PDB file of N, CA and C in Angstrom:
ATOM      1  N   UNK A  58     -35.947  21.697   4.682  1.00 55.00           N
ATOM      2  CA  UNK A  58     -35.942  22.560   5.848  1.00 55.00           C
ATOM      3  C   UNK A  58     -34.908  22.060   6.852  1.00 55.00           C
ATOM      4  N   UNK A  59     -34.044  22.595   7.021  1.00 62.00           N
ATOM      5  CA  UNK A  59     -33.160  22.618   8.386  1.00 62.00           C
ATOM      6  C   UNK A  59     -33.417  22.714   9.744  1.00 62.00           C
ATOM      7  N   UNK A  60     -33.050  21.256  10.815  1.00 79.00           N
ATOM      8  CA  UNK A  60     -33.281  21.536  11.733  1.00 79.00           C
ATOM      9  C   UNK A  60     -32.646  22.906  12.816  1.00 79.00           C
ATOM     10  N   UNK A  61     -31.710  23.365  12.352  1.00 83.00           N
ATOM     11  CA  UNK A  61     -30.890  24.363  12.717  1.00 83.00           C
ATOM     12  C   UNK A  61     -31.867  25.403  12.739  1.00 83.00           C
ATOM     13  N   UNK A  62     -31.929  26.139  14.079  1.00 85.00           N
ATOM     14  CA  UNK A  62     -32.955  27.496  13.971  1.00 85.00           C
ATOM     15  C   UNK A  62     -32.003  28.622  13.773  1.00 85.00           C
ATOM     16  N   UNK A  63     -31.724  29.775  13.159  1.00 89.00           N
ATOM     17  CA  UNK A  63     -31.185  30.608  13.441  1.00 89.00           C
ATOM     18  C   UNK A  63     -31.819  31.840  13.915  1.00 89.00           C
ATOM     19  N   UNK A  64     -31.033  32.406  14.834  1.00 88.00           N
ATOM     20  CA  UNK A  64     -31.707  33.710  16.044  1.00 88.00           C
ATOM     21  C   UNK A  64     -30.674  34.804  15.219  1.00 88.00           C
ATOM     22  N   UNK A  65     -31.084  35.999  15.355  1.00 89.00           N
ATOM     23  CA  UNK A  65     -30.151  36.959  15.117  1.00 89.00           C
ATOM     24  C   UNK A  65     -30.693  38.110  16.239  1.00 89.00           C
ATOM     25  N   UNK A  66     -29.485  37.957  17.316  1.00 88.00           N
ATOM     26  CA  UNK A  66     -29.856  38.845  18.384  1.00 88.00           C
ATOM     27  C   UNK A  66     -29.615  40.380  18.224  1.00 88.00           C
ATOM     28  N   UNK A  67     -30.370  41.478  18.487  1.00 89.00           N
ATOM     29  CA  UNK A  67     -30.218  42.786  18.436  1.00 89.00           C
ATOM     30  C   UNK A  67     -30.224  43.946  19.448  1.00 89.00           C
ATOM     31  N   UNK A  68     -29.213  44.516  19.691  1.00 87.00           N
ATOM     32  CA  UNK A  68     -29.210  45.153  20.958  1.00 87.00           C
ATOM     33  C   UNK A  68     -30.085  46.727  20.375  1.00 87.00           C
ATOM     34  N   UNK A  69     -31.137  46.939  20.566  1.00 91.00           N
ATOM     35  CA  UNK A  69     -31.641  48.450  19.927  1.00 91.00           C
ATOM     36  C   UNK A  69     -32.290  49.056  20.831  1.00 91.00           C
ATOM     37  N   UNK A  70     -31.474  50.244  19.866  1.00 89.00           N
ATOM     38  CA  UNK A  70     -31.944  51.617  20.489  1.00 89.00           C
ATOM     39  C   UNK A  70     -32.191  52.523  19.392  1.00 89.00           C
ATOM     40  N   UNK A  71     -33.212  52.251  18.707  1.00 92.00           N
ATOM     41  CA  UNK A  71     -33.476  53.221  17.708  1.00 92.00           C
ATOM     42  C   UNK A  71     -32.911  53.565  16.568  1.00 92.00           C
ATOM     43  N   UNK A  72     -31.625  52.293  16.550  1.00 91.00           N
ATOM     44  CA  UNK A  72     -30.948  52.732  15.769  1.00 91.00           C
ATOM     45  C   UNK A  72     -31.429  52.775  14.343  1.00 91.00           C
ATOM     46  N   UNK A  73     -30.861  53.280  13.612  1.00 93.00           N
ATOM     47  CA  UNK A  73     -31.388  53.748  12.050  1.00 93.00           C
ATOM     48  C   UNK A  73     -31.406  52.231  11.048  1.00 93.00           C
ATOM     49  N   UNK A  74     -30.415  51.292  11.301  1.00 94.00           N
ATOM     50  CA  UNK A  74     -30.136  50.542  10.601  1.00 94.00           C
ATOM     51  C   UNK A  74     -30.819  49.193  10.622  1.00 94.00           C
ATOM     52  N   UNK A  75     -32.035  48.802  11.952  1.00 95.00           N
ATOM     53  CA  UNK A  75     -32.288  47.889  12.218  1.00 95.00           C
ATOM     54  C   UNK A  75     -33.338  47.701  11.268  1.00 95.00           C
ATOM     55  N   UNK A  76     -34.115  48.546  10.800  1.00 95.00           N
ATOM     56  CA  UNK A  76     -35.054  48.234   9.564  1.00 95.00           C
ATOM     57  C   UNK A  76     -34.641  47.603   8.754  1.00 95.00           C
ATOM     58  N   UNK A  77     -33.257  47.997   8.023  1.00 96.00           N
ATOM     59  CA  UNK A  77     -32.915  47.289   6.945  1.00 96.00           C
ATOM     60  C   UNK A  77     -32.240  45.859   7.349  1.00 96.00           C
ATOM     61  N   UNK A  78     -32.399  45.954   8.474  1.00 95.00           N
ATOM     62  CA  UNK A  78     -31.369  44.359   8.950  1.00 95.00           C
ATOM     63  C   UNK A  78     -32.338  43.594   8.901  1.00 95.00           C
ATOM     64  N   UNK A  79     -33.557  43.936   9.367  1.00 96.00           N
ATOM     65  CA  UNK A  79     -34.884  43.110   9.550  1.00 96.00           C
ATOM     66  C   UNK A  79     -34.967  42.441   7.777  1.00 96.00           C
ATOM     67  N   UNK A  80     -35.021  43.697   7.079  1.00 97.00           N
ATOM     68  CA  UNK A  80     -36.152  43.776   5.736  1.00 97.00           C
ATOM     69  C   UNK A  80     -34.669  42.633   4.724  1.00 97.00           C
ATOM     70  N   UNK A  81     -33.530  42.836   5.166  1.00 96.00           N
ATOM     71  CA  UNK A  81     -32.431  41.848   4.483  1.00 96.00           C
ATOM     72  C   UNK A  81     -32.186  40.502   4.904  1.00 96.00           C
ATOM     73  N   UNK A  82     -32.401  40.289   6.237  1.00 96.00           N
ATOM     74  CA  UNK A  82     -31.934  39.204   6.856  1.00 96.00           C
ATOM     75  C   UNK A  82     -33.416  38.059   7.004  1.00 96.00           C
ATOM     76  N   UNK A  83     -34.650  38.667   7.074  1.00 97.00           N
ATOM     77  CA  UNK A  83     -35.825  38.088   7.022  1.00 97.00           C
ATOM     78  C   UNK A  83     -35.934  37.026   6.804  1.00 97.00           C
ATOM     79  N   UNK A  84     -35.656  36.851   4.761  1.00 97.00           N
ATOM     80  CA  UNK A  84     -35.873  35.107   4.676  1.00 97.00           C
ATOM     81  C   UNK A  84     -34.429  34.046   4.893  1.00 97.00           C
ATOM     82  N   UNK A  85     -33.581  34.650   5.734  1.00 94.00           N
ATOM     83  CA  UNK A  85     -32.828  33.826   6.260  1.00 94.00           C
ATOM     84  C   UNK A  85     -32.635  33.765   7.714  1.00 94.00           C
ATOM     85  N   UNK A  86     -33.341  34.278   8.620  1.00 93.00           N
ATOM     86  CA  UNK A  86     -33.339  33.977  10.151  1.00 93.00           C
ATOM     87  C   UNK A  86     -34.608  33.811  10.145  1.00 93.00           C
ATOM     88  N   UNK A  87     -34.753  32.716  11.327  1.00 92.00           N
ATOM     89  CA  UNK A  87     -35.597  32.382  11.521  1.00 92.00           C
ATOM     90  C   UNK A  87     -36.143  32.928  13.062  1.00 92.00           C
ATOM     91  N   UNK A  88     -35.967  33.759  13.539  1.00 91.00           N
ATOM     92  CA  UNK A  88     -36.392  34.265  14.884  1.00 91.00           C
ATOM     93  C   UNK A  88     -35.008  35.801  15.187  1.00 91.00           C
ATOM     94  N   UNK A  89     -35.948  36.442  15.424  1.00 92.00           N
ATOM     95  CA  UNK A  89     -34.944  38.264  15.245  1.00 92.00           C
ATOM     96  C   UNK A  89     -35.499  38.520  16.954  1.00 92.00           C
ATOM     97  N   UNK A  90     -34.276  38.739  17.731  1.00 89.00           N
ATOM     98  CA  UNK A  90     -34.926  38.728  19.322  1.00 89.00           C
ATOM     99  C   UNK A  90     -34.372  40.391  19.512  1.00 89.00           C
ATOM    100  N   UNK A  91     -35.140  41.191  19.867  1.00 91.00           N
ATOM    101  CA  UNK A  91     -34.641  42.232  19.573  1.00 91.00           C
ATOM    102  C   UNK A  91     -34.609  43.145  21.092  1.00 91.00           C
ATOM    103  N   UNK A  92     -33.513  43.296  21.723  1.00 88.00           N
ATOM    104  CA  UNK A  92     -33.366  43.615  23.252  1.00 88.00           C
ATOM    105  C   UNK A  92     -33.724  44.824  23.085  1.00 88.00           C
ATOM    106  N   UNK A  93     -33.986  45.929  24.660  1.00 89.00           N
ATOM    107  CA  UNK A  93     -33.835  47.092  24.229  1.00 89.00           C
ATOM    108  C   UNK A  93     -34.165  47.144  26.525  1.00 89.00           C
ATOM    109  N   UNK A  94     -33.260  48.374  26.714  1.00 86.00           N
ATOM    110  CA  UNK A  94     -33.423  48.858  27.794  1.00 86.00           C
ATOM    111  C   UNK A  94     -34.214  50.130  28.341  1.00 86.00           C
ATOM    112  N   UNK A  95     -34.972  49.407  29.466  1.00 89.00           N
ATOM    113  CA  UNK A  95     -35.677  51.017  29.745  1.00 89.00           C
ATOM    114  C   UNK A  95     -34.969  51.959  29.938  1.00 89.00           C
ATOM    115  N   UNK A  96     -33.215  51.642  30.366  1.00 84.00           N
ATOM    116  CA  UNK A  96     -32.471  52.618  30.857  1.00 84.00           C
ATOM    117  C   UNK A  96     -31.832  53.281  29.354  1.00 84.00           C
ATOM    118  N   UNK A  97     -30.782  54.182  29.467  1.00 81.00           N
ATOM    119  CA  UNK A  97     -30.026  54.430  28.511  1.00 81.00           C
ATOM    120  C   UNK A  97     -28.523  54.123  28.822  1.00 81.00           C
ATOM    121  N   UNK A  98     -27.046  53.984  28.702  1.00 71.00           N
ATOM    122  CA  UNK A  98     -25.833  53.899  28.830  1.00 71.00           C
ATOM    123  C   UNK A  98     -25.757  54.321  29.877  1.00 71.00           C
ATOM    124  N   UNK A  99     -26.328  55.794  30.221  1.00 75.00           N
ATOM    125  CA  UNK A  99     -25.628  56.576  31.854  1.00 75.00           C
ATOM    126  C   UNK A  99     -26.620  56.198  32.562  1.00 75.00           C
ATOM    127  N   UNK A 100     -26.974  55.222  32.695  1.00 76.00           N
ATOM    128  CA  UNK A 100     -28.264  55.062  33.650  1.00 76.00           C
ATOM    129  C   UNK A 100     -29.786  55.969  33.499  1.00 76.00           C
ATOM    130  N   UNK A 101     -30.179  56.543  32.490  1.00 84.00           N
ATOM    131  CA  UNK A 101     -31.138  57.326  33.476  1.00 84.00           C
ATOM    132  C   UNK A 101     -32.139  56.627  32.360  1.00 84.00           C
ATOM    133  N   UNK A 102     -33.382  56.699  32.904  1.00 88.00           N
ATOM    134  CA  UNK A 102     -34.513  55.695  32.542  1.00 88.00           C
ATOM    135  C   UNK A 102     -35.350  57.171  31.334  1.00 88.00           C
ATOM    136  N   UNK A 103     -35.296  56.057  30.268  1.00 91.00           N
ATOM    137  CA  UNK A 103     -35.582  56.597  29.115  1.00 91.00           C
ATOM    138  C   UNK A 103     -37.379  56.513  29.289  1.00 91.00           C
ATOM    139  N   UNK A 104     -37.719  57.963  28.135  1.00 93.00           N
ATOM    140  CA  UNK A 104     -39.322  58.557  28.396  1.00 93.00           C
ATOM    141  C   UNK A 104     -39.999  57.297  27.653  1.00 93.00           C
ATOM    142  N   UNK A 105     -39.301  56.573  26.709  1.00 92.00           N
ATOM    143  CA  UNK A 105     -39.982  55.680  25.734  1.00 92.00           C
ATOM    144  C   UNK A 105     -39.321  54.717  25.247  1.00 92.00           C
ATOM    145  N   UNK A 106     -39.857  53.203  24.995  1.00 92.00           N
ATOM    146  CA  UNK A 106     -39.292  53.001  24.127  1.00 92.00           C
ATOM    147  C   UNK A 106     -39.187  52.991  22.722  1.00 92.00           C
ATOM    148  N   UNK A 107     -38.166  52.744  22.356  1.00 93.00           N
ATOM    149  CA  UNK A 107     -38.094  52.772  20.684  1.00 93.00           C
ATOM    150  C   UNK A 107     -38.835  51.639  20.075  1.00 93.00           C
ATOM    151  N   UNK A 108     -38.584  50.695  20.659  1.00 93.00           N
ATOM    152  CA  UNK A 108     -39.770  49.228  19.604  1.00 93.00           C
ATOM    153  C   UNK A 108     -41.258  49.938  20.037  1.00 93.00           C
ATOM    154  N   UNK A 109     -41.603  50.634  20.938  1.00 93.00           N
ATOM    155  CA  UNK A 109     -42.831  51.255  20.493  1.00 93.00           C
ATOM    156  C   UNK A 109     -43.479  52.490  20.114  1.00 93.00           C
ATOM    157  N   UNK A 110     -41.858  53.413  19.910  1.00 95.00           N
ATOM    158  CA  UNK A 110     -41.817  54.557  19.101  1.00 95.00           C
ATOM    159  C   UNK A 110     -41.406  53.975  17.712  1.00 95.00           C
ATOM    160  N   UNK A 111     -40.902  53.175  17.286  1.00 95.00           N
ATOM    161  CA  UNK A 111     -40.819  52.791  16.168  1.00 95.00           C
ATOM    162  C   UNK A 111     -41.579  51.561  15.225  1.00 95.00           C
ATOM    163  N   UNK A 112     -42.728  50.805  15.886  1.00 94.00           N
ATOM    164  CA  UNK A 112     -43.177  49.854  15.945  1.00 94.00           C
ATOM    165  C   UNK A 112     -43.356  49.754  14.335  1.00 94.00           C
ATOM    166  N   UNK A 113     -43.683  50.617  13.251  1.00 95.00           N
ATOM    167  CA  UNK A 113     -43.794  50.735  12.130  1.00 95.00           C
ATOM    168  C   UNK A 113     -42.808  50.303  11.289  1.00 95.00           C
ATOM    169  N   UNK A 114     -41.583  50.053  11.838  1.00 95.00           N
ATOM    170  CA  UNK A 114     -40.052  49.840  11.185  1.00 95.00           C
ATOM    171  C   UNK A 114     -40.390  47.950  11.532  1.00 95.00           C
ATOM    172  N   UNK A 115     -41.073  47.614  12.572  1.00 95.00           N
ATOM    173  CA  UNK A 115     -41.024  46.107  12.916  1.00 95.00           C
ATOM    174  C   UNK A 115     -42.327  44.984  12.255  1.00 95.00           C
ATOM    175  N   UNK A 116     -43.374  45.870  11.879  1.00 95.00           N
ATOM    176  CA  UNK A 116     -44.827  45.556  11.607  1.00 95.00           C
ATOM    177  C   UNK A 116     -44.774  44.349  10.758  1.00 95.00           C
ATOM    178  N   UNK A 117     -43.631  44.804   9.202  1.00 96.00           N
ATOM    179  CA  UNK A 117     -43.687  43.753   8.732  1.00 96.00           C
ATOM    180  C   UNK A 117     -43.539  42.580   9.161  1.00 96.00           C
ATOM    181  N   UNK A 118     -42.161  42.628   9.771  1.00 96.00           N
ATOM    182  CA  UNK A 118     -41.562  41.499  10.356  1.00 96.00           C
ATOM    183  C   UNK A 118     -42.113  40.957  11.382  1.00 96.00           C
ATOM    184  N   UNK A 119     -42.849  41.290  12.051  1.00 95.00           N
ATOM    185  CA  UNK A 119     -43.570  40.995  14.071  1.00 95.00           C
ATOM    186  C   UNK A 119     -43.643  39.460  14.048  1.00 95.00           C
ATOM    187  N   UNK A 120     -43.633  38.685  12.663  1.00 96.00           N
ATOM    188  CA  UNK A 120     -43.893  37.100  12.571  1.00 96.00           C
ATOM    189  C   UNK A 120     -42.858  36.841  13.422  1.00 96.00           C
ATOM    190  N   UNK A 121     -41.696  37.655  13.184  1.00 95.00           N
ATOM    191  CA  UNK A 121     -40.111  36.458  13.657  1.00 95.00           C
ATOM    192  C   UNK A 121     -39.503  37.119  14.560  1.00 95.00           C
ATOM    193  N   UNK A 122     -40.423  38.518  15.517  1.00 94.00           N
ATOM    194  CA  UNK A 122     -39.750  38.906  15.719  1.00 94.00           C
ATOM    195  C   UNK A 122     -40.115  38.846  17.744  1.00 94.00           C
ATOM    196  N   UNK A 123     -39.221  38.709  19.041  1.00 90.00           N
ATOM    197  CA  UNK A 123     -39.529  38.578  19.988  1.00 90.00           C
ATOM    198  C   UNK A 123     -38.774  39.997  20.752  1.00 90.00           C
ATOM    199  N   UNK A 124     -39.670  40.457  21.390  1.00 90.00           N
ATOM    200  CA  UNK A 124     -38.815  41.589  22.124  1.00 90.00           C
ATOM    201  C   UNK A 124     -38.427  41.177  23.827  1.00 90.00           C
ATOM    202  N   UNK A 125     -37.432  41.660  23.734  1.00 86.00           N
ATOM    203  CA  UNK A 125     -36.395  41.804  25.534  1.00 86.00           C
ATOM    204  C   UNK A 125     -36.547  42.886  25.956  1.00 86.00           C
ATOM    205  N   UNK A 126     -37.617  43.111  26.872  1.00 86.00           N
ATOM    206  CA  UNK A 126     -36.987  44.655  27.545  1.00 86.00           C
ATOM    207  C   UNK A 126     -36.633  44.391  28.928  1.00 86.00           C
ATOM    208  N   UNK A 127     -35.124  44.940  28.959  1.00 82.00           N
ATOM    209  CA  UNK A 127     -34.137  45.093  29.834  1.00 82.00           C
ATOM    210  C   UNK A 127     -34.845  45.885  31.313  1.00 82.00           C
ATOM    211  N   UNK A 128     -35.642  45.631  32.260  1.00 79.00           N
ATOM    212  CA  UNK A 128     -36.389  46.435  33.097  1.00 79.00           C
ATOM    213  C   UNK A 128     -35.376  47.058  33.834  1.00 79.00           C
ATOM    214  N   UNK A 129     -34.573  46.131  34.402  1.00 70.00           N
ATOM    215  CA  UNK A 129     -33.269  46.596  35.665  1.00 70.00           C
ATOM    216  C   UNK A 129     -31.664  46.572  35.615  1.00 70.00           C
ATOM    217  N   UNK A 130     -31.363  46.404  36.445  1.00 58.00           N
ATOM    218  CA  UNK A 130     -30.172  45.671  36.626  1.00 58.00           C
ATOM    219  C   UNK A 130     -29.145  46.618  37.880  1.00 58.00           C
ATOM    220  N   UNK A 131     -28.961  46.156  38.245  1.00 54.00           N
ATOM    221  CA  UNK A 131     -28.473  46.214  39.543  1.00 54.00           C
ATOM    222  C   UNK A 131     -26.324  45.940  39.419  1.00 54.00           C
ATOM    223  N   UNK A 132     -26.304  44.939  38.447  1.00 47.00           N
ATOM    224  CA  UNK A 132     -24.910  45.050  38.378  1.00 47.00           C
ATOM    225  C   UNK A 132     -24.016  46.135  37.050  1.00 47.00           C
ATOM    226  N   UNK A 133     -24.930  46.762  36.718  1.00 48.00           N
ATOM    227  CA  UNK A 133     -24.323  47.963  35.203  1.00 48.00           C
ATOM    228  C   UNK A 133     -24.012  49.255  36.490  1.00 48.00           C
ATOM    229  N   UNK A 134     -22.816  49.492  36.467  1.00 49.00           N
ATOM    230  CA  UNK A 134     -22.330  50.608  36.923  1.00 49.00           C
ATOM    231  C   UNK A 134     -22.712  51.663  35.946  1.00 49.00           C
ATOM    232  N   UNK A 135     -22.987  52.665  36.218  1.00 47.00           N
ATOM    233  CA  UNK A 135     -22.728  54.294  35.700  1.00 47.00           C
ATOM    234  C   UNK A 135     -22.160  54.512  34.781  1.00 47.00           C
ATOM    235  N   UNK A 136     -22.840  54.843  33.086  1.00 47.00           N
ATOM    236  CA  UNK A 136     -21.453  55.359  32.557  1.00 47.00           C
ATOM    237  C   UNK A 136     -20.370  54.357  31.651  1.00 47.00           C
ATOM    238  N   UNK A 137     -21.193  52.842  32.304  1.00 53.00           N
ATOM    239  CA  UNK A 137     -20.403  51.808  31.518  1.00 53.00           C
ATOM    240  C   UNK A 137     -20.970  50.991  30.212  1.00 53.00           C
ATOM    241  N   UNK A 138     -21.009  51.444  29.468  1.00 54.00           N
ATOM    242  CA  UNK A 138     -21.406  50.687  27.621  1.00 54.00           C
ATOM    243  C   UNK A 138     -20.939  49.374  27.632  1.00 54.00           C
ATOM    244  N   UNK A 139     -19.686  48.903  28.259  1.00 56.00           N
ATOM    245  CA  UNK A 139     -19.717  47.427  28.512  1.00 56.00           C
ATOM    246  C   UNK A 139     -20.424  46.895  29.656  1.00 56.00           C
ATOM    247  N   UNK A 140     -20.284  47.322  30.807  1.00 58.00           N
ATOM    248  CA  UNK A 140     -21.008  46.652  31.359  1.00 58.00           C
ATOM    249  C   UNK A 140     -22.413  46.379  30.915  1.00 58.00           C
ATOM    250  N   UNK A 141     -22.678  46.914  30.128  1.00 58.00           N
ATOM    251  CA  UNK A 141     -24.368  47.047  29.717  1.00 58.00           C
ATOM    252  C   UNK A 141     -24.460  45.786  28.634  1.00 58.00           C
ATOM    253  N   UNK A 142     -23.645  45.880  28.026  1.00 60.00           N
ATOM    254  CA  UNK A 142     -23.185  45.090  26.959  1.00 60.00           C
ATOM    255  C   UNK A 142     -23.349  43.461  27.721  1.00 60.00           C
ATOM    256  N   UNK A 143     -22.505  43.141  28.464  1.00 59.00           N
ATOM    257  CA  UNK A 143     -21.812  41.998  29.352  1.00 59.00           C
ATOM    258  C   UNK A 143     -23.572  41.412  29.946  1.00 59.00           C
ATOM    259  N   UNK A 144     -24.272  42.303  30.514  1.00 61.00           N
ATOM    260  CA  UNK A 144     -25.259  42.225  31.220  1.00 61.00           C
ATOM    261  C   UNK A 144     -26.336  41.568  30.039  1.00 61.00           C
ATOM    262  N   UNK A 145     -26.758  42.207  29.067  1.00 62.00           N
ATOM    263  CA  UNK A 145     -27.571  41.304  27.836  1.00 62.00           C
ATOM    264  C   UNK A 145     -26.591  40.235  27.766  1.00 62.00           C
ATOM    265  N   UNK A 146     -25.749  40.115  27.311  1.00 61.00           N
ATOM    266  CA  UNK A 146     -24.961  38.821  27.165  1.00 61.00           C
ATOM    267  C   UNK A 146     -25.434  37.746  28.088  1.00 61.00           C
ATOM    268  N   UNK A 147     -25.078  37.952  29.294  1.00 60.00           N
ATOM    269  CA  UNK A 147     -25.027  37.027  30.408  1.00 60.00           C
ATOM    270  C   UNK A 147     -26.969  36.558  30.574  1.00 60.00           C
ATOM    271  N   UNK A 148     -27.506  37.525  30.176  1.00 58.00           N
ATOM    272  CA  UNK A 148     -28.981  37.534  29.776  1.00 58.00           C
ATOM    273  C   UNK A 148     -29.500  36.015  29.147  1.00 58.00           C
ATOM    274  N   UNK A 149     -29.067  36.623  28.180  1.00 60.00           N
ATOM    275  CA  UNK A 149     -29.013  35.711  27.099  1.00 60.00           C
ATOM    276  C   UNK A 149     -28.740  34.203  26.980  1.00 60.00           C
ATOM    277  N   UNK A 150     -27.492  34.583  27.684  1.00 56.00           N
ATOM    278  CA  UNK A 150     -27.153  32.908  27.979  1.00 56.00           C
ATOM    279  C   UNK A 150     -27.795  32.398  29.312  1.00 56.00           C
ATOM    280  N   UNK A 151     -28.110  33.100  29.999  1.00 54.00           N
ATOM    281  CA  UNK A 151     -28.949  32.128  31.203  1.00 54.00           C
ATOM    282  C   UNK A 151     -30.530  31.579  30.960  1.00 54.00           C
ATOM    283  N   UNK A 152     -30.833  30.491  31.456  1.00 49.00           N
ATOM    284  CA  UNK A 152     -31.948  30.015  31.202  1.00 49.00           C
ATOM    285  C   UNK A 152     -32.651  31.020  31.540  1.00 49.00           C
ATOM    286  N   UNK A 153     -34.329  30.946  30.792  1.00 47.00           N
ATOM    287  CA  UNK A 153     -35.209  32.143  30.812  1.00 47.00           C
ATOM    288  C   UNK A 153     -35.653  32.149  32.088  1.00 47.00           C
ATOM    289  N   UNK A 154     -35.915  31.080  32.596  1.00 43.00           N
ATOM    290  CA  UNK A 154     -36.783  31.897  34.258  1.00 43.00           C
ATOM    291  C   UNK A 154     -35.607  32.067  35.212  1.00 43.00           C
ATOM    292  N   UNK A 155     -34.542  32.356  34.900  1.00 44.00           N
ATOM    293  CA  UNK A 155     -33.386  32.557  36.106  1.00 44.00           C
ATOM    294  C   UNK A 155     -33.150  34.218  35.633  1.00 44.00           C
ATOM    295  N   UNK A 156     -33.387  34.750  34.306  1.00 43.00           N
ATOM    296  CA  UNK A 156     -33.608  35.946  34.240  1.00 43.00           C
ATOM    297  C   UNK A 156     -34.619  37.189  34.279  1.00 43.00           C
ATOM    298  N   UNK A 157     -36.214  36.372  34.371  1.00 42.00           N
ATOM    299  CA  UNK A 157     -37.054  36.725  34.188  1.00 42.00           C
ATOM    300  C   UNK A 157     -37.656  37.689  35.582  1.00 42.00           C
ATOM    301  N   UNK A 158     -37.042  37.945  36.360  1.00 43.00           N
ATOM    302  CA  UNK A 158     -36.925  39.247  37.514  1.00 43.00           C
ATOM    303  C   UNK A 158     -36.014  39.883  36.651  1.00 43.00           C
ATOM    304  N   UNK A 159     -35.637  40.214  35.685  1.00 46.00           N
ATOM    305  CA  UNK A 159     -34.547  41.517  35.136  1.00 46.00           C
ATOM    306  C   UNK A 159     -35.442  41.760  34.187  1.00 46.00           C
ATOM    307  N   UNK A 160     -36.169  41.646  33.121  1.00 47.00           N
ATOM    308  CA  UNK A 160     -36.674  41.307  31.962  1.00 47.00           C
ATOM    309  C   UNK A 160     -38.174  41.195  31.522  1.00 47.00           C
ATOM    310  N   UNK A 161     -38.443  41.529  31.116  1.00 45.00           N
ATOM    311  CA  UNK A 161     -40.426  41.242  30.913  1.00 45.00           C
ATOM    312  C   UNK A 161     -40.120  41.236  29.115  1.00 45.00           C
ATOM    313  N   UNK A 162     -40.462  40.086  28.905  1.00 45.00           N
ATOM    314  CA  UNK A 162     -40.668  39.397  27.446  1.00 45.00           C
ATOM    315  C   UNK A 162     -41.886  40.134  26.650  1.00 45.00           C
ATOM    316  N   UNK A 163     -41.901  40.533  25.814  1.00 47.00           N
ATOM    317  CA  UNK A 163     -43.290  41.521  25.096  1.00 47.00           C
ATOM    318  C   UNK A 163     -43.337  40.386  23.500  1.00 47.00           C
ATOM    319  N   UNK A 164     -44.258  40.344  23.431  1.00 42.00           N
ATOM    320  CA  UNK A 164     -44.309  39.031  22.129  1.00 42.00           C
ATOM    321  C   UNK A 164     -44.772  39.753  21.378  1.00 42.00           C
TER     322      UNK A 164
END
């Protein structure tokens, strides 16, 4: 066993392909962190989310798997797919309780 953990981070939105990333990548990551925003790209706050419109695509996997939901953010301008992008990033890399006013962790 390797001390090396591997994460495989996922930015989703329902997309079609994350099932099979889960159901392929499984016995080789060891933790699947799977982001997802209440908002959508143009800002406007989505009716649902998908990890719990889709929770059936994750069931198998739920052992390895940690969810991010994106609550806010205050620096994603309008309209911008990178900035949205930049914003999980910067997420990501900051220690967890310096992000945890943007974010509510769902296990």
């Amino acid at each position: 066993m390797s001390s090396i953990k591997i994460i495989d981070y996922i930015i989703y939105n329902g997309d079609l392909i994350t099932p099979y990333r889960l159901k392929y990548l499984y016995n080789v990551i060891d933790e699947f962190v799977i982001i997802e925003a209440r908002y959508t790209h143009t800002n406007i706050l989505k009716p649902f989310l998908y990890k719990d419109k889709n929770y059936s695509d994750f069931e198998p996997y739920i052992d390895k798997c940690k969810f991010i939901i994106v609550m806010e953010w205050n620096e994603i301008q309008s309209n911008s797919i990178r900035s949205f992008h930049w914003c999980v990033v910067s997420i990501l890399f900051q220690p967890f309780n310096s992000f945890i006013q943007l974010c509510h962790t769902v296990h």
